[in-house]
Amino acid sequence: MDFALSAEQQQIRDMVSEFVDEEVVPVADEIDHEDEYPADLVSEMAELGLMGMPFPEEYGGSGLDYHSYAIGLEEISRGSGGLGTIVAAHTSLAGNMLYEFGDESQKEEYLTPLAAGEEIGAFALSEAGAGSDVPAMETTAEKDGNEYVINGGKLWISNGSVADTVTVFAKTDPEAGNKGISSFVVKPEADDGFIVEGTEEKLGDKGCPTAELRFDDLRIPEDRLLGEEGEGFVHALKTLNGGRITIAARGVGIARAAFEEARDYANEREQFGQPIGEFQSIKHKLADMDTKIQAAKMLMHKAADKKIRGENYIKDASQAKLYASEVSREVANEGIQIHGGYGYTKDFPAQRFYRDAKLNEIYEGTSEVLRNTIGDQLLEEA
Ligand SMILES: Cc1cc2nc3c(=O)[nH]c(=O)nc-3n(C[C@H](O)[C@H](O)[C@H](O)COP(=O)(O)OP(=O)(O)OC[C@H]3O[C@@H](n4cnc5c(N)ncnc54)[C@H](O)[C@@H]3O)c2cc1C
């Protein structure tokens, strides 16, 4: 196992890191406070090729491998957790659905503007009654001549209210359980019957709109079906597997931000005539925080490396996402503790890191569901 980043990976890390320090960190508190989609920042990122990192240049992307993309996403999330979600939902989920399961003309028409960052993507799987239990979804897509008519609704859709292209999952055969789910491309502007019901007021992850969507006799041409009817559940699982690597990267990025802020504070803040960092209990907190971050990072890199080598990475992606998410929340919690009372106020970003980190344990597979997946994989390996 090689523990060093390649020259290309170092280059992407340094480039994104510089952009984040100059353009994202200075506005991160404002994004958190205003909770508005940062369209200008996303346009700047598109110009730098950060909205289509893992896609080939022929489809408008930057032609990086998925591992380099995860490294870039870690840096973006270090600046803003909300921005991390915007890029991850757009790229790992919506973009990857088109890249992996779209035919040539679907890739050309729908992936290219997403990868170039000219358009924004969303991935609409979850519903009010179907979060962890995906096959419980009630949205249907009924064939009518050479069209599908979609009815139902989706909840918690990141980028859902600003997206130009939404990959939507619906049942084409409601009696067939998970084998009756299909996936489609929906264009909110062009397709009548696409309704944004509203957006959620959330604990964190601000700037990324999380929308409730309704489909009211939404008609789409049959060539918007991705792959074959009945393949949607497999599309979702495969896409979420890859997505988990980047949510692990988001966790690592937020944890790093929380750690660095707390370490600097520990050096500056004096009590009893000395910097609080000199108290052994604070020093040990910092030691534990960094140790956990390094371990989470290793899991993230291992999963990303296995993915680009074409190996089975289901367990690795779940472990990386599970561990990095819990570490992110734990590190952010200790970050607040190191700040004492100041950490509990909005004068310091420590509380933002905590609020942003918490989401990691919920979306793209809750920690409980990931433990099920990891356990299943371990038993299969026996
Ligand atoms: C901010 C945000 C953004 C999101 N973005 C998207 C998006 O872009 N696209 C999208 O499709 N979805 C998105 N989601 C939805 C997210 O993936 C779901 O919230 C998540 O899958 C959990 O589903 P649920 O909320 O219905 O919880 P439930 O499934 O009802 O779970 C409730 C509790 O029960 C536990 N539980 C459930 N089943 C099991 C089980 N089998 N074993 C053990 N424990 C179990 C869970 O772990 C959890 O603790 C987003 C959610 C949030 C909050």
PDB file of N, CA and C and ligand atoms in Angstrom, residues 85 89 93 122-134 154-160 169 200 202 204-205 208-211 240 359 361-370 372, ligand 1:
ATOM      1  N   THR A  85     -21.849  19.466   0.431  1.00  0.00           N
ATOM      2  CA  THR A  85     -23.047  18.718   0.016  1.00  0.00           C
ATOM      3  C   THR A  85     -23.482  19.115  -1.389  1.00  0.00           C
ATOM      4  N   ALA A  89     -23.720  16.076  -3.960  1.00  0.00           N
ATOM      5  CA  ALA A  89     -25.015  15.654  -4.520  1.00  0.00           C
ATOM      6  C   ALA A  89     -25.019  15.833  -6.035  1.00  0.00           C
ATOM      7  N   LEU A  93     -23.671  11.931  -6.971  1.00  0.00           N
ATOM      8  CA  LEU A  93     -24.988  11.318  -7.126  1.00  0.00           C
ATOM      9  C   LEU A  93     -25.580  11.583  -8.516  1.00  0.00           C
ATOM     10  N   ALA A 122     -29.392  17.076  -9.113  1.00  0.00           N
ATOM     11  CA  ALA A 122     -29.894  16.549  -7.831  1.00  0.00           C
ATOM     12  C   ALA A 122     -30.283  15.080  -8.036  1.00  0.00           C
ATOM     13  N   PHE A 123     -30.372  14.374  -6.919  1.00  0.00           N
ATOM     14  CA  PHE A 123     -30.621  12.927  -6.918  1.00  0.00           C
ATOM     15  C   PHE A 123     -31.820  12.692  -6.014  1.00  0.00           C
ATOM     16  N   ALA A 124     -32.958  12.291  -6.604  1.00  0.00           N
ATOM     17  CA  ALA A 124     -34.204  12.230  -5.836  1.00  0.00           C
ATOM     18  C   ALA A 124     -34.628  10.791  -5.598  1.00  0.00           C
ATOM     19  N   LEU A 125     -34.219  10.277  -4.444  1.00  0.00           N
ATOM     20  CA  LEU A 125     -34.529   8.889  -4.069  1.00  0.00           C
ATOM     21  C   LEU A 125     -35.484   8.856  -2.873  1.00  0.00           C
ATOM     22  N   SER A 126     -35.137   9.593  -1.805  1.00  0.00           N
ATOM     23  CA  SER A 126     -35.877   9.482  -0.537  1.00  0.00           C
ATOM     24  C   SER A 126     -37.287  10.061  -0.627  1.00  0.00           C
ATOM     25  N   GLU A 127     -38.158   9.465   0.168  1.00  0.00           N
ATOM     26  CA  GLU A 127     -39.535   9.961   0.268  1.00  0.00           C
ATOM     27  C   GLU A 127     -39.922  10.036   1.740  1.00  0.00           C
ATOM     28  N   ALA A 128     -41.085  10.638   2.002  1.00  0.00           N
ATOM     29  CA  ALA A 128     -41.523  10.790   3.396  1.00  0.00           C
ATOM     30  C   ALA A 128     -41.561   9.430   4.109  1.00  0.00           C
ATOM     31  N   GLY A 129     -42.026   8.403   3.425  1.00  0.00           N
ATOM     32  CA  GLY A 129     -42.141   7.083   4.054  1.00  0.00           C
ATOM     33  C   GLY A 129     -41.060   6.118   3.606  1.00  0.00           C
ATOM     34  N   ALA A 130     -40.074   6.610   2.879  1.00  0.00           N
ATOM     35  CA  ALA A 130     -39.037   5.717   2.334  1.00  0.00           C
ATOM     36  C   ALA A 130     -37.681   6.400   2.381  1.00  0.00           C
ATOM     37  N   GLY A 131     -37.030   6.276   3.568  1.00  0.00           N
ATOM     38  CA  GLY A 131     -35.671   6.820   3.714  1.00  0.00           C
ATOM     39  C   GLY A 131     -34.687   5.664   3.625  1.00  0.00           C
ATOM     40  N   SER A 132     -34.424   5.033   4.776  1.00  0.00           N
ATOM     41  CA  SER A 132     -33.561   3.841   4.760  1.00  0.00           C
ATOM     42  C   SER A 132     -34.224   2.725   3.948  1.00  0.00           C
ATOM     43  N   ASP A 133     -35.546   2.653   4.028  1.00  0.00           N
ATOM     44  CA  ASP A 133     -36.304   1.582   3.363  1.00  0.00           C
ATOM     45  C   ASP A 133     -36.698   2.031   1.952  1.00  0.00           C
ATOM     46  N   VAL A 134     -35.723   2.013   1.058  1.00  0.00           N
ATOM     47  CA  VAL A 134     -35.933   2.544  -0.305  1.00  0.00           C
ATOM     48  C   VAL A 134     -37.098   1.860  -1.041  1.00  0.00           C
ATOM     49  N   LYS A 154     -40.927  13.522  -3.418  1.00  0.00           N
ATOM     50  CA  LYS A 154     -39.626  13.194  -2.820  1.00  0.00           C
ATOM     51  C   LYS A 154     -39.321  14.193  -1.711  1.00  0.00           C
ATOM     52  N   LEU A 155     -38.582  13.714  -0.719  1.00  0.00           N
ATOM     53  CA  LEU A 155     -38.250  14.576   0.424  1.00  0.00           C
ATOM     54  C   LEU A 155     -36.746  14.604   0.613  1.00  0.00           C
ATOM     55  N   TRP A 156     -36.229  15.693   1.175  1.00  0.00           N
ATOM     56  CA  TRP A 156     -34.814  15.811   1.543  1.00  0.00           C
ATOM     57  C   TRP A 156     -33.892  15.869   0.336  1.00  0.00           C
ATOM     58  N   ILE A 157     -34.291  16.499  -0.748  1.00  0.00           N
ATOM     59  CA  ILE A 157     -33.458  16.419  -1.947  1.00  0.00           C
ATOM     60  C   ILE A 157     -32.474  17.596  -2.007  1.00  0.00           C
ATOM     61  N   SER A 158     -31.196  17.271  -1.774  1.00  0.00           N
ATOM     62  CA  SER A 158     -30.144  18.295  -1.806  1.00  0.00           C
ATOM     63  C   SER A 158     -30.082  18.903  -3.210  1.00  0.00           C
ATOM     64  N   ASN A 159     -30.009  20.212  -3.289  1.00  0.00           N
ATOM     65  CA  ASN A 159     -30.015  20.977  -4.555  1.00  0.00           C
ATOM     66  C   ASN A 159     -31.374  20.912  -5.262  1.00  0.00           C
ATOM     67  N   GLY A 160     -32.363  20.274  -4.626  1.00  0.00           N
ATOM     68  CA  GLY A 160     -33.629  19.994  -5.318  1.00  0.00           C
ATOM     69  C   GLY A 160     -34.340  21.218  -5.864  1.00  0.00           C
ATOM     70  N   PHE A 169     -36.160   8.442  -9.000  1.00  0.00           N
ATOM     71  CA  PHE A 169     -36.466   7.006  -8.898  1.00  0.00           C
ATOM     72  C   PHE A 169     -37.972   6.849  -8.702  1.00  0.00           C
ATOM     73  N   GLU A 200     -36.265  22.807   3.482  1.00  0.00           N
ATOM     74  CA  GLU A 200     -36.234  22.558   4.924  1.00  0.00           C
ATOM     75  C   GLU A 200     -35.410  23.609   5.665  1.00  0.00           C
ATOM     76  N   LYS A 202     -32.870  23.721   8.415  1.00  0.00           N
ATOM     77  CA  LYS A 202     -32.057  22.647   9.005  1.00  0.00           C
ATOM     78  C   LYS A 202     -31.132  23.147  10.111  1.00  0.00           C
ATOM     79  N   GLY A 204     -27.877  22.420  10.235  1.00  0.00           N
ATOM     80  CA  GLY A 204     -26.627  22.870   9.591  1.00  0.00           C
ATOM     81  C   GLY A 204     -26.716  22.643   8.098  1.00  0.00           C
ATOM     82  N   ASP A 205     -25.554  22.423   7.460  1.00  0.00           N
ATOM     83  CA  ASP A 205     -25.543  22.167   6.016  1.00  0.00           C
ATOM     84  C   ASP A 205     -26.171  23.332   5.262  1.00  0.00           C
ATOM     85  N   CYS A 208     -26.913  24.751   1.126  1.00  0.00           N
ATOM     86  CA  CYS A 208     -27.400  23.694   0.232  1.00  0.00           C
ATOM     87  C   CYS A 208     -28.900  23.545   0.457  1.00  0.00           C
ATOM     88  N   PRO A 209     -29.723  23.916  -0.533  1.00  0.00           N
ATOM     89  CA  PRO A 209     -31.163  23.790  -0.312  1.00  0.00           C
ATOM     90  C   PRO A 209     -31.603  22.332  -0.319  1.00  0.00           C
ATOM     91  N   THR A 210     -32.342  21.940   0.709  1.00  0.00           N
ATOM     92  CA  THR A 210     -32.855  20.570   0.826  1.00  0.00           C
ATOM     93  C   THR A 210     -34.357  20.638   0.566  1.00  0.00           C
ATOM     94  N   ALA A 211     -34.770  20.124  -0.588  1.00  0.00           N
ATOM     95  CA  ALA A 211     -36.126  20.428  -1.050  1.00  0.00           C
ATOM     96  C   ALA A 211     -37.087  19.252  -0.965  1.00  0.00           C
ATOM     97  N   LEU A 240     -24.821   5.232  -4.504  1.00  0.00           N
ATOM     98  CA  LEU A 240     -24.613   5.596  -3.098  1.00  0.00           C
ATOM     99  C   LEU A 240     -23.294   5.043  -2.566  1.00  0.00           C
ATOM    100  N   LEU A 359     -24.909  15.933  10.163  1.00  0.00           N
ATOM    101  CA  LEU A 359     -25.638  15.415   8.993  1.00  0.00           C
ATOM    102  C   LEU A 359     -24.977  14.168   8.407  1.00  0.00           C
ATOM    103  N   GLU A 361     -23.927  11.631   9.666  1.00  0.00           N
ATOM    104  CA  GLU A 361     -24.372  10.358  10.254  1.00  0.00           C
ATOM    105  C   GLU A 361     -25.772   9.965   9.785  1.00  0.00           C
ATOM    106  N   ILE A 362     -26.387  10.857   8.985  1.00  0.00           N
ATOM    107  CA  ILE A 362     -27.780  10.602   8.580  1.00  0.00           C
ATOM    108  C   ILE A 362     -27.921  10.306   7.087  1.00  0.00           C
ATOM    109  N   TYR A 363     -27.333  11.169   6.222  1.00  0.00           N
ATOM    110  CA  TYR A 363     -27.642  10.960   4.788  1.00  0.00           C
ATOM    111  C   TYR A 363     -26.677   9.982   4.115  1.00  0.00           C
ATOM    112  N   GLU A 364     -27.137   9.511   2.955  1.00  0.00           N
ATOM    113  CA  GLU A 364     -26.407   8.488   2.184  1.00  0.00           C
ATOM    114  C   GLU A 364     -26.119   7.238   3.012  1.00  0.00           C
ATOM    115  N   GLY A 365     -27.121   6.839   3.788  1.00  0.00           N
ATOM    116  CA  GLY A 365     -27.000   5.668   4.655  1.00  0.00           C
ATOM    117  C   GLY A 365     -26.710   6.113   6.070  1.00  0.00           C
ATOM    118  N   THR A 366     -27.693   5.912   6.978  1.00  0.00           N
ATOM    119  CA  THR A 366     -27.449   6.286   8.382  1.00  0.00           C
ATOM    120  C   THR A 366     -26.351   5.383   8.942  1.00  0.00           C
ATOM    121  N   SER A 367     -25.792   5.779  10.072  1.00  0.00           N
ATOM    122  CA  SER A 367     -24.727   4.961  10.678  1.00  0.00           C
ATOM    123  C   SER A 367     -25.247   3.565  11.028  1.00  0.00           C
ATOM    124  N   GLU A 368     -26.528   3.492  11.426  1.00  0.00           N
ATOM    125  CA  GLU A 368     -27.096   2.175  11.776  1.00  0.00           C
ATOM    126  C   GLU A 368     -27.177   1.298  10.526  1.00  0.00           C
ATOM    127  N   VAL A 369     -27.652   1.871   9.434  1.00  0.00           N
ATOM    128  CA  VAL A 369     -27.783   1.104   8.184  1.00  0.00           C
ATOM    129  C   VAL A 369     -26.398   0.701   7.660  1.00  0.00           C
ATOM    130  N   LEU A 370     -25.418   1.582   7.812  1.00  0.00           N
ATOM    131  CA  LEU A 370     -24.059   1.235   7.351  1.00  0.00           C
ATOM    132  C   LEU A 370     -23.493   0.085   8.170  1.00  0.00           C
ATOM    133  N   ASN A 372     -25.228  -2.290   9.357  1.00  0.00           N
ATOM    134  CA  ASN A 372     -25.868  -3.484   8.775  1.00  0.00           C
ATOM    135  C   ASN A 372     -25.100  -3.926   7.528  1.00  0.00           C
TER     136      ASN A 372
HETATM  137  C1  LIG B   1     -29.975  17.421   4.868  1.00  0.00           C
HETATM  138  C2  LIG B   1     -30.340  16.147   4.164  1.00  0.00           C
HETATM  139  C3  LIG B   1     -30.027  15.995   2.826  1.00  0.00           C
HETATM  140  C4  LIG B   1     -30.411  14.840   2.131  1.00  0.00           C
HETATM  141  N1  LIG B   1     -30.172  14.742   0.785  1.00  0.00           N
HETATM  142  C5  LIG B   1     -30.746  13.710   0.079  1.00  0.00           C
HETATM  143  C6  LIG B   1     -30.680  13.686  -1.364  1.00  0.00           C
HETATM  144  O1  LIG B   1     -30.040  14.542  -2.003  1.00  0.00           O
HETATM  145  N2  LIG B   1     -31.337  12.695  -2.012  1.00  0.00           N
HETATM  146  C7  LIG B   1     -32.044  11.727  -1.360  1.00  0.00           C
HETATM  147  O2  LIG B   1     -32.626  10.875  -2.020  1.00  0.00           O
HETATM  148  N3  LIG B   1     -32.106  11.722   0.007  1.00  0.00           N
HETATM  149  C8  LIG B   1     -31.486  12.694   0.734  1.00  0.00           C
HETATM  150  N4  LIG B   1     -31.569  12.706   2.121  1.00  0.00           N
HETATM  151  C9  LIG B   1     -32.345  11.664   2.794  1.00  0.00           C
HETATM  152  C10 LIG B   1     -31.496  10.740   3.644  1.00  0.00           C
HETATM  153  O3  LIG B   1     -30.761   9.886   2.819  1.00  0.00           O
HETATM  154  C11 LIG B   1     -32.444  10.018   4.613  1.00  0.00           C
HETATM  155  O4  LIG B   1     -32.854  10.971   5.579  1.00  0.00           O
HETATM  156  C12 LIG B   1     -31.786   8.838   5.276  1.00  0.00           C
HETATM  157  O5  LIG B   1     -31.606   7.817   4.337  1.00  0.00           O
HETATM  158  C13 LIG B   1     -32.593   8.304   6.456  1.00  0.00           C
HETATM  159  O6  LIG B   1     -33.927   8.116   6.118  1.00  0.00           O
HETATM  160  P1  LIG B   1     -35.068   8.696   7.082  1.00  0.00           P
HETATM  161  O7  LIG B   1     -34.770  10.119   7.326  1.00  0.00           O
HETATM  162  O8  LIG B   1     -36.384   8.369   6.491  1.00  0.00           O
HETATM  163  O9  LIG B   1     -34.877   7.911   8.435  1.00  0.00           O
HETATM  164  P2  LIG B   1     -35.430   6.446   8.778  1.00  0.00           P
HETATM  165  O10 LIG B   1     -35.090   5.496   7.687  1.00  0.00           O
HETATM  166  O11 LIG B   1     -36.849   6.563   9.186  1.00  0.00           O
HETATM  167  O12 LIG B   1     -34.545   6.086  10.046  1.00  0.00           O
HETATM  168  C14 LIG B   1     -34.873   6.509  11.371  1.00  0.00           C
HETATM  169  C15 LIG B   1     -33.928   5.795  12.334  1.00  0.00           C
HETATM  170  O13 LIG B   1     -34.107   4.366  12.227  1.00  0.00           O
HETATM  171  C16 LIG B   1     -32.896   3.735  11.912  1.00  0.00           C
HETATM  172  N5  LIG B   1     -33.133   2.607  11.015  1.00  0.00           N
HETATM  173  C17 LIG B   1     -33.900   2.571   9.891  1.00  0.00           C
HETATM  174  N6  LIG B   1     -33.825   1.380   9.299  1.00  0.00           N
HETATM  175  C18 LIG B   1     -32.966   0.631  10.042  1.00  0.00           C
HETATM  176  C19 LIG B   1     -32.470  -0.687   9.946  1.00  0.00           C
HETATM  177  N7  LIG B   1     -32.795  -1.505   8.942  1.00  0.00           N
HETATM  178  N8  LIG B   1     -31.592  -1.111  10.897  1.00  0.00           N
HETATM  179  C20 LIG B   1     -31.219  -0.299  11.919  1.00  0.00           C
HETATM  180  N9  LIG B   1     -31.655   0.966  12.066  1.00  0.00           N
HETATM  181  C21 LIG B   1     -32.528   1.424  11.140  1.00  0.00           C
HETATM  182  C22 LIG B   1     -32.066   4.815  11.217  1.00  0.00           C
HETATM  183  O14 LIG B   1     -30.685   4.519  11.270  1.00  0.00           O
HETATM  184  C23 LIG B   1     -32.446   6.046  12.005  1.00  0.00           C
HETATM  185  O15 LIG B   1     -31.701   6.115  13.181  1.00  0.00           O
HETATM  186  C24 LIG B   1     -31.118  13.809   2.831  1.00  0.00           C
HETATM  187  C25 LIG B   1     -31.383  13.957   4.193  1.00  0.00           C
HETATM  188  C26 LIG B   1     -31.023  15.100   4.865  1.00  0.00           C
HETATM  189  C27 LIG B   1     -31.360  15.242   6.324  1.00  0.00           C
END
